[in-house]
PDB file of C-alpha atoms in Angstrom:
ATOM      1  CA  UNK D   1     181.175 -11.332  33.509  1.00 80.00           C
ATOM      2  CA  UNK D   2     178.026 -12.672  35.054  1.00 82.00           C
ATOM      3  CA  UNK D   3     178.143 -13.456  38.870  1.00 80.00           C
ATOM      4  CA  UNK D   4     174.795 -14.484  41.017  1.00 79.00           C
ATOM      5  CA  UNK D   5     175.287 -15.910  44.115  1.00 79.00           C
ATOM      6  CA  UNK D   6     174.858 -15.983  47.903  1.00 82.00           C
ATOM      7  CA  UNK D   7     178.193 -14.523  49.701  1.00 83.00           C
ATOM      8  CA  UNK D   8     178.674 -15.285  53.289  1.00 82.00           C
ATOM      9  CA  UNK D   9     180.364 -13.131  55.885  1.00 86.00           C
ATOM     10  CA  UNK D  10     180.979 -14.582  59.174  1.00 84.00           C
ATOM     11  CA  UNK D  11     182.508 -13.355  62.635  1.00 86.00           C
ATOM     12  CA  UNK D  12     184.886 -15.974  64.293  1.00 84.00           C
ATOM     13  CA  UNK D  13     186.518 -15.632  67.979  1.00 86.00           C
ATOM     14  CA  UNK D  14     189.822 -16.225  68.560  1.00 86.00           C
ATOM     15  CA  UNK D  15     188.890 -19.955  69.960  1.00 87.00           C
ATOM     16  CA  UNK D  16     187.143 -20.362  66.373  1.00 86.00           C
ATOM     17  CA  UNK D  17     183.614 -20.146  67.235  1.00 88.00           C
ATOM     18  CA  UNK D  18     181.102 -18.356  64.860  1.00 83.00           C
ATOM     19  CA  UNK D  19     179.599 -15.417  66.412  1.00 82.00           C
ATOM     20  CA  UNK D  20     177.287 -14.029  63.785  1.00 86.00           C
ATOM     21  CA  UNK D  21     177.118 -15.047  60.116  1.00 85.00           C
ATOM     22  CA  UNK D  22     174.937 -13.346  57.484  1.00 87.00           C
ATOM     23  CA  UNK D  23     174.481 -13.935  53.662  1.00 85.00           C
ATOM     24  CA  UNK D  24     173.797 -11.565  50.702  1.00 87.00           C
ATOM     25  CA  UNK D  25     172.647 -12.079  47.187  1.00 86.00           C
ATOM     26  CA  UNK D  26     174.900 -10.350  44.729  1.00 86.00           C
ATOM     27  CA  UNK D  27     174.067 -10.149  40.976  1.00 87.00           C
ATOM     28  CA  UNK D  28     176.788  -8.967  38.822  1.00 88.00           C
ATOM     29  CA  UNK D  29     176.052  -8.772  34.744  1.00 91.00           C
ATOM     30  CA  UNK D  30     178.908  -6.790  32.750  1.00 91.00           C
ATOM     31  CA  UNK D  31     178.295  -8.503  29.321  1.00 93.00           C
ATOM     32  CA  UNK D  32     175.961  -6.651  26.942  1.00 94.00           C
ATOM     33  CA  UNK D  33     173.638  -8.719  24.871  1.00 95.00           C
ATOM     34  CA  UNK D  34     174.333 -10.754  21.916  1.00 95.00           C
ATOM     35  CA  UNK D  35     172.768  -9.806  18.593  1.00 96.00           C
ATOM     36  CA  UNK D  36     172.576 -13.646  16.620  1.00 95.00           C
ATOM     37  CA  UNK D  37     173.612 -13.046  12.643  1.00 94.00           C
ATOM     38  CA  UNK D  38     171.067 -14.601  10.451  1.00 93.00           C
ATOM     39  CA  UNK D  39     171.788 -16.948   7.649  1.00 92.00           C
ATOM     40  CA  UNK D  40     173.561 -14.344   5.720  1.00 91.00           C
ATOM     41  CA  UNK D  41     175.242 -12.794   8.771  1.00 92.00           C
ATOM     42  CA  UNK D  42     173.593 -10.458   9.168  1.00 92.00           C
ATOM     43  CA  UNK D  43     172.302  -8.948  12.208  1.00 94.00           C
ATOM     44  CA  UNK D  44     168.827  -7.287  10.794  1.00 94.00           C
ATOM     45  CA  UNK D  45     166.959  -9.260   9.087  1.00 95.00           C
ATOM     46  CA  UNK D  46     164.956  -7.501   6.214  1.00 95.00           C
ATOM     47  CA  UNK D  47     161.692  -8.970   4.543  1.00 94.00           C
ATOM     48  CA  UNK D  48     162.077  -8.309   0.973  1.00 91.00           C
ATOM     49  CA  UNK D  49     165.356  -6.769   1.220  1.00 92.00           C
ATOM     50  CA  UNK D  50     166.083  -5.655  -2.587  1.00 91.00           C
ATOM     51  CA  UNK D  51     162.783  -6.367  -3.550  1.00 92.00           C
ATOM     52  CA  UNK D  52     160.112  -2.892  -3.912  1.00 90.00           C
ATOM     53  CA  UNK D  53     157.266  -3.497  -1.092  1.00 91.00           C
ATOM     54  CA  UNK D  54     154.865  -0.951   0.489  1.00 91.00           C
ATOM     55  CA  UNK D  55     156.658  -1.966   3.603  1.00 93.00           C
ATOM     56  CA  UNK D  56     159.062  -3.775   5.027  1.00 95.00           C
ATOM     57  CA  UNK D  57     160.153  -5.559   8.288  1.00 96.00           C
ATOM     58  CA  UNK D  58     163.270  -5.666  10.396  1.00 96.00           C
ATOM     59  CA  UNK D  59     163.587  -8.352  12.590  1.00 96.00           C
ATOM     60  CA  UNK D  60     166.376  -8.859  15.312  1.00 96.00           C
ATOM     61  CA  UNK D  61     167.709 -12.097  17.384  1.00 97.00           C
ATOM     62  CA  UNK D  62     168.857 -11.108  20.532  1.00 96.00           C
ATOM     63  CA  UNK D  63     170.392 -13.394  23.917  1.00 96.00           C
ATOM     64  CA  UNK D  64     171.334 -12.342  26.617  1.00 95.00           C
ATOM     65  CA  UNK D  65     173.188 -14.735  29.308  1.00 93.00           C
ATOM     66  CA  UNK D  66     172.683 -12.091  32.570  1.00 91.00           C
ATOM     67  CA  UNK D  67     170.137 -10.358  33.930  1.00 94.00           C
ATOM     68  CA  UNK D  68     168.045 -10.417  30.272  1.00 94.00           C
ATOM     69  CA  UNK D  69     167.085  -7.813  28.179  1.00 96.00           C
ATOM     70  CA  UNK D  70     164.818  -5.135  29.173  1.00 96.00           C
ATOM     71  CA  UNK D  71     164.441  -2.570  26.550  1.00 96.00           C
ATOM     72  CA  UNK D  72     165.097  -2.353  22.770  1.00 96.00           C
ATOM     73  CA  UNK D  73     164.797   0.559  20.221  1.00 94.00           C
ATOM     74  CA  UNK D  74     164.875   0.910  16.471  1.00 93.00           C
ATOM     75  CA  UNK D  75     165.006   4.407  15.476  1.00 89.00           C
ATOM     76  CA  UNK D  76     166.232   6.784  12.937  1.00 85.00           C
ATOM     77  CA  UNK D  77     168.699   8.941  15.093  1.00 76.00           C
ATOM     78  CA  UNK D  78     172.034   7.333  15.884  1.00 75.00           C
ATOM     79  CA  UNK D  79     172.688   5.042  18.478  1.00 72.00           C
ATOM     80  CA  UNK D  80     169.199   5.146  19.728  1.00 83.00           C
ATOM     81  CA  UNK D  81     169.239   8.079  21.375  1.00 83.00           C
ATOM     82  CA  UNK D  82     165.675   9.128  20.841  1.00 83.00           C
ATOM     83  CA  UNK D  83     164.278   7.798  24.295  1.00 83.00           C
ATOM     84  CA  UNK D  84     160.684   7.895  22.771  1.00 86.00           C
ATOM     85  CA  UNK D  85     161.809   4.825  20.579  1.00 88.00           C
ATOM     86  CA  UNK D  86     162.452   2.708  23.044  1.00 93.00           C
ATOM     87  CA  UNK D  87     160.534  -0.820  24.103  1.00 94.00           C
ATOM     88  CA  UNK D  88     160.171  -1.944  27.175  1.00 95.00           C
ATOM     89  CA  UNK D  89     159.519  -5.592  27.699  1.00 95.00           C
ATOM     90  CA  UNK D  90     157.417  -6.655  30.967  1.00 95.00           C
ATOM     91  CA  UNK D  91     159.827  -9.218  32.107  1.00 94.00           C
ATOM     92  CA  UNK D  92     163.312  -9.530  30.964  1.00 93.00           C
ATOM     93  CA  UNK D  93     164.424 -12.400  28.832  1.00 94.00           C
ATOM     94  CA  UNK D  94     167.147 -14.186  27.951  1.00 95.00           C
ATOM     95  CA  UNK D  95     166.004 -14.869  23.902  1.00 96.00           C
ATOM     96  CA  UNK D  96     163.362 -13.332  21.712  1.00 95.00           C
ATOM     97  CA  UNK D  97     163.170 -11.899  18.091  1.00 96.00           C
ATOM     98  CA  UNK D  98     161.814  -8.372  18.100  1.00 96.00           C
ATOM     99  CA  UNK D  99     160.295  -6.448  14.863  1.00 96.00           C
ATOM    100  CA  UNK D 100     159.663  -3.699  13.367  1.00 95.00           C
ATOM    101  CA  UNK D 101     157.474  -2.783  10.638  1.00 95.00           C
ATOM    102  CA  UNK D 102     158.580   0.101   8.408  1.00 93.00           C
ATOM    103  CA  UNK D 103     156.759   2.387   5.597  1.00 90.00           C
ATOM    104  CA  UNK D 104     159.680   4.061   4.551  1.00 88.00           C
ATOM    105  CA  UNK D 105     163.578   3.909   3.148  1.00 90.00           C
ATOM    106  CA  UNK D 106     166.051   5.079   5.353  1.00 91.00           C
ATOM    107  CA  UNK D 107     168.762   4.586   7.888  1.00 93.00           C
ATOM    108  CA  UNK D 108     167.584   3.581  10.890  1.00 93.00           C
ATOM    109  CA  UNK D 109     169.297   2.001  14.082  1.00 92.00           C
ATOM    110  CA  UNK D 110     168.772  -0.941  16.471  1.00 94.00           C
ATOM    111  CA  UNK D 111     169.986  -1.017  20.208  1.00 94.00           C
ATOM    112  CA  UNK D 112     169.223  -3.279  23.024  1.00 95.00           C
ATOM    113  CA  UNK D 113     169.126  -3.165  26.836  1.00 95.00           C
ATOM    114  CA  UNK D 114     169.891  -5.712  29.291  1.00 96.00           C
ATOM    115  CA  UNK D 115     168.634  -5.397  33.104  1.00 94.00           C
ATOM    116  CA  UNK D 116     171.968  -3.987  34.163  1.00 94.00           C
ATOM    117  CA  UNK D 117     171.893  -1.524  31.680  1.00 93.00           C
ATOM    118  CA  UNK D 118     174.426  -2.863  29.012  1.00 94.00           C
ATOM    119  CA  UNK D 119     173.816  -1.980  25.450  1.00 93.00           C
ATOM    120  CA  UNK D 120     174.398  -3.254  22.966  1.00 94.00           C
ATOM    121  CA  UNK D 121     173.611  -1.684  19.051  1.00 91.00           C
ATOM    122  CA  UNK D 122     173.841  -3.259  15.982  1.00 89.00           C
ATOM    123  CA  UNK D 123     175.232  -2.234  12.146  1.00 86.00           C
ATOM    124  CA  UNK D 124     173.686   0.636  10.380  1.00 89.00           C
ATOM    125  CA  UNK D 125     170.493  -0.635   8.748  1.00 92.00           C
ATOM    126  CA  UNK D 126     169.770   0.776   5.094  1.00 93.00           C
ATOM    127  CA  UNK D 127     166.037  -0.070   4.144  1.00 93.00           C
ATOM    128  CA  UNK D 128     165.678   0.493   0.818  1.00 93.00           C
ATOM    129  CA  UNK D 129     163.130   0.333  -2.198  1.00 91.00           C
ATOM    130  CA  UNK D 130     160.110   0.942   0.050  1.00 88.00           C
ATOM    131  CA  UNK D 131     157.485   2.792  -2.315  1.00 83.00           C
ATOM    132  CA  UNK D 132     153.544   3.207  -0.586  1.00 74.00           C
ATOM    133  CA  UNK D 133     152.834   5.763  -2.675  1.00 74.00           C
ATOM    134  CA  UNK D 134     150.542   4.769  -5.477  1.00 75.00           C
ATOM    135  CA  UNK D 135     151.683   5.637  -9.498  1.00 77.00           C
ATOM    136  CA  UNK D 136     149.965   8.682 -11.151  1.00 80.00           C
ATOM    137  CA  UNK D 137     147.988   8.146 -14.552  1.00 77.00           C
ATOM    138  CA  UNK D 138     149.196  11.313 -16.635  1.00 74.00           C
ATOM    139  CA  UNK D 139     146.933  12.310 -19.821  1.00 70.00           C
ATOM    140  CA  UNK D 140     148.472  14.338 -23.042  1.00 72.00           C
ATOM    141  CA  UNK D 141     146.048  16.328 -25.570  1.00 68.00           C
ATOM    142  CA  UNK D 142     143.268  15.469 -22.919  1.00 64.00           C
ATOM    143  CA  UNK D 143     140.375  18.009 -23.882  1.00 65.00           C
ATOM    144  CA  UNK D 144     139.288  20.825 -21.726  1.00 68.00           C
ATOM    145  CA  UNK D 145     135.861  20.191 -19.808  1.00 67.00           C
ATOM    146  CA  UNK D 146     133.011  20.755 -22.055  1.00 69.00           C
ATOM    147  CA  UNK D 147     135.397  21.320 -25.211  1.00 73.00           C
ATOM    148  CA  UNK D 148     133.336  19.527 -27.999  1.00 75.00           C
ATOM    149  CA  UNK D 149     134.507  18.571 -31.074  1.00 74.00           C
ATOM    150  CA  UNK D 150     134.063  17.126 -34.500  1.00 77.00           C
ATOM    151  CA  UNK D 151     136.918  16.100 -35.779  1.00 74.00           C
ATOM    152  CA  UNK D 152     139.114  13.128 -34.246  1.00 74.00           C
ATOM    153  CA  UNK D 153     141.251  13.920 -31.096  1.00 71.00           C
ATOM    154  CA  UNK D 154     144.500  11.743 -29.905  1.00 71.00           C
ATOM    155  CA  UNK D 155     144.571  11.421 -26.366  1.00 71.00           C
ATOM    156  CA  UNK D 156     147.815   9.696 -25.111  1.00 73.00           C
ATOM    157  CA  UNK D 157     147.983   8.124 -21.522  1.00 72.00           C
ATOM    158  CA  UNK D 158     150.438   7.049 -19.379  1.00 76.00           C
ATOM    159  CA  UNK D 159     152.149   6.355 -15.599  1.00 75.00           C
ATOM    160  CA  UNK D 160     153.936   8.379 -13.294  1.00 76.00           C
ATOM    161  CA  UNK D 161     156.142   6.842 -10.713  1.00 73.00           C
ATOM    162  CA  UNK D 162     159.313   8.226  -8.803  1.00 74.00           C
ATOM    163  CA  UNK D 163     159.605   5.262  -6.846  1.00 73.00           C
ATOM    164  CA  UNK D 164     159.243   1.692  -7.844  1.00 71.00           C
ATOM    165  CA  UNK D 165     158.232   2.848 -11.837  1.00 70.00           C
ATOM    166  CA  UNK D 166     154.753   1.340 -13.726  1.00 73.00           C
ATOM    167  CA  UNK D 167     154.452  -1.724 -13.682  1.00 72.00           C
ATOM    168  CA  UNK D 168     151.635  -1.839 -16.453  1.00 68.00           C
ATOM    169  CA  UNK D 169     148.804   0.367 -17.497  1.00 72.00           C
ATOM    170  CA  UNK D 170     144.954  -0.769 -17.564  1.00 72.00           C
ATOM    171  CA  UNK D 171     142.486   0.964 -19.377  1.00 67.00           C
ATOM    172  CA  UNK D 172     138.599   0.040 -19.011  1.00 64.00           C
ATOM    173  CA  UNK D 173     137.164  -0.268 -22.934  1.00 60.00           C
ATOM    174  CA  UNK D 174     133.711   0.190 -21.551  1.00 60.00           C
ATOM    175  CA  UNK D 175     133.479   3.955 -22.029  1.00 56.00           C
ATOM    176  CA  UNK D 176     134.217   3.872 -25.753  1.00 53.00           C
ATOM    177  CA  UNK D 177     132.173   2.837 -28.685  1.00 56.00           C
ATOM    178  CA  UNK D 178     133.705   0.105 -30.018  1.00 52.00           C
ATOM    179  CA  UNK D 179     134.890   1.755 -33.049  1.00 56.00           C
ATOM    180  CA  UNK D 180     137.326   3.545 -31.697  1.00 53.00           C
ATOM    181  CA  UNK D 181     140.728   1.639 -31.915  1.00 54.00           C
ATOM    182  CA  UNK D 182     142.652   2.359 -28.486  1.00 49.00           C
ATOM    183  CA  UNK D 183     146.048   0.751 -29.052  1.00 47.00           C
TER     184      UNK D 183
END
C-alpha cells in the first residue's frame, strides 16, 4: 500500500554493456489514515461526555504510515463536506491528536486527509448535554413599579432552565429588614 523508492531503468546493448541508466523516485500511498480508539474504543474522545458543561472537547488520535496527514475537519455537515471546516497542518505527520472545542449539542463529523489524498472519517459524533446559556430567575406576585402597599405581599421566586435545570437558588438577605421571614 505504501511504496517509496528509487526505480532504475537502464539501456543494455546486445554485448551487455550499459548505455544510459537513469533513476526516479516514486512515492506510492493507497492506505488512508488510521483513527486510534481510545480506552473505551472509541474513536472521539469527549471531555465530560454525559456530564452538563458549557463546552465540551473532541479530541482525535490519528497515524498515518504514508505520506502523513495533511488536513483534518470536524464539522456539522456529513462527511466533511463543508471545505471551510477543514485544517490544514504545515507539514504532514505521521501521529498527532487534534481538538476541537465545542459550545453546542449536536452531530457533528470528523474526517482526515493524508498527503495523497486518502480520507479517512470517523463514527457519527453525538455531543450532548452542552448548556452555556445561563438559568432565568422567574418572580410570581412581584409588585408593579411604584405599587405601594400596606398590607403584607407574598412574592415567590424561582429558576428557569431548559437545559441543564437549577441547580440551587441564592437569595441576598441584605435588602430586607430582618423581620421579614424569607423561607
Amino acid at each position: 500500500g505504501v511504496i517509496e523508492d528509487v526505480f532504475y531503468v537502464s539501456g543494455i546493448n546486445l554485448s551487455g554493456k550499459v548505455l544510459k541508466s537513469a533513476g526516479q523516485s516514486i512515492k506510492i500511498d493507497i492506505v488512508k489514515p488510521t483513527i486510534i480508539k481510545n480506552s473505551n474504543g472509541e474513536e472521539v474522545t469527549i471531555t465530560n461526555k454525559d456530564d452538563w458543561a458549557k463546552e465540551k472537547t473532541m479530541s482525535v488520535e490519528l497515524s498515518d504510515i504514508g505520506s502523513g496527514i495533511k488536513s483534518y475537519s470536524f464539522d456539522v455537515i456529513g462527511e466533511c463536506k463543508n471545505e471551510d471546516s477543514w485544517i490544514t497542518l504545515d507539514k504532514e505527520k505521521n501521529k498527532l491528536t487534534v481538538s476541537k472545542v465545542v459550545n453546542e449539542e449536536g452531530t457533528y463529523y470528523f474526517c482526515a486527509k493524508d498527503g495523497a489524498g486518502n480520507v479517512i472519517t470517523s463514527e457519527v459524533i453525538e455531543v450532548k448535554n452542552v448548556d452555556g446559556v445561563p438559568p432565568k430567575c422567574s418572580y410570581i406576585n412581584e409588585p408593579e413599579e411604584n405599587d405601594w402597599t400596606k398590607n403584607d405581599r407574598t412574592i415567590s421566586f424561582g429558576c428557569e432552565d431548559n437545559g441543564s435545570g437549577c441547580k440551587y437558588i441564592e437569595y441576598d438577605t441584605d435588602y430586607w429588614d430582618g423581620d421579614t421571614d424569607l423561607r
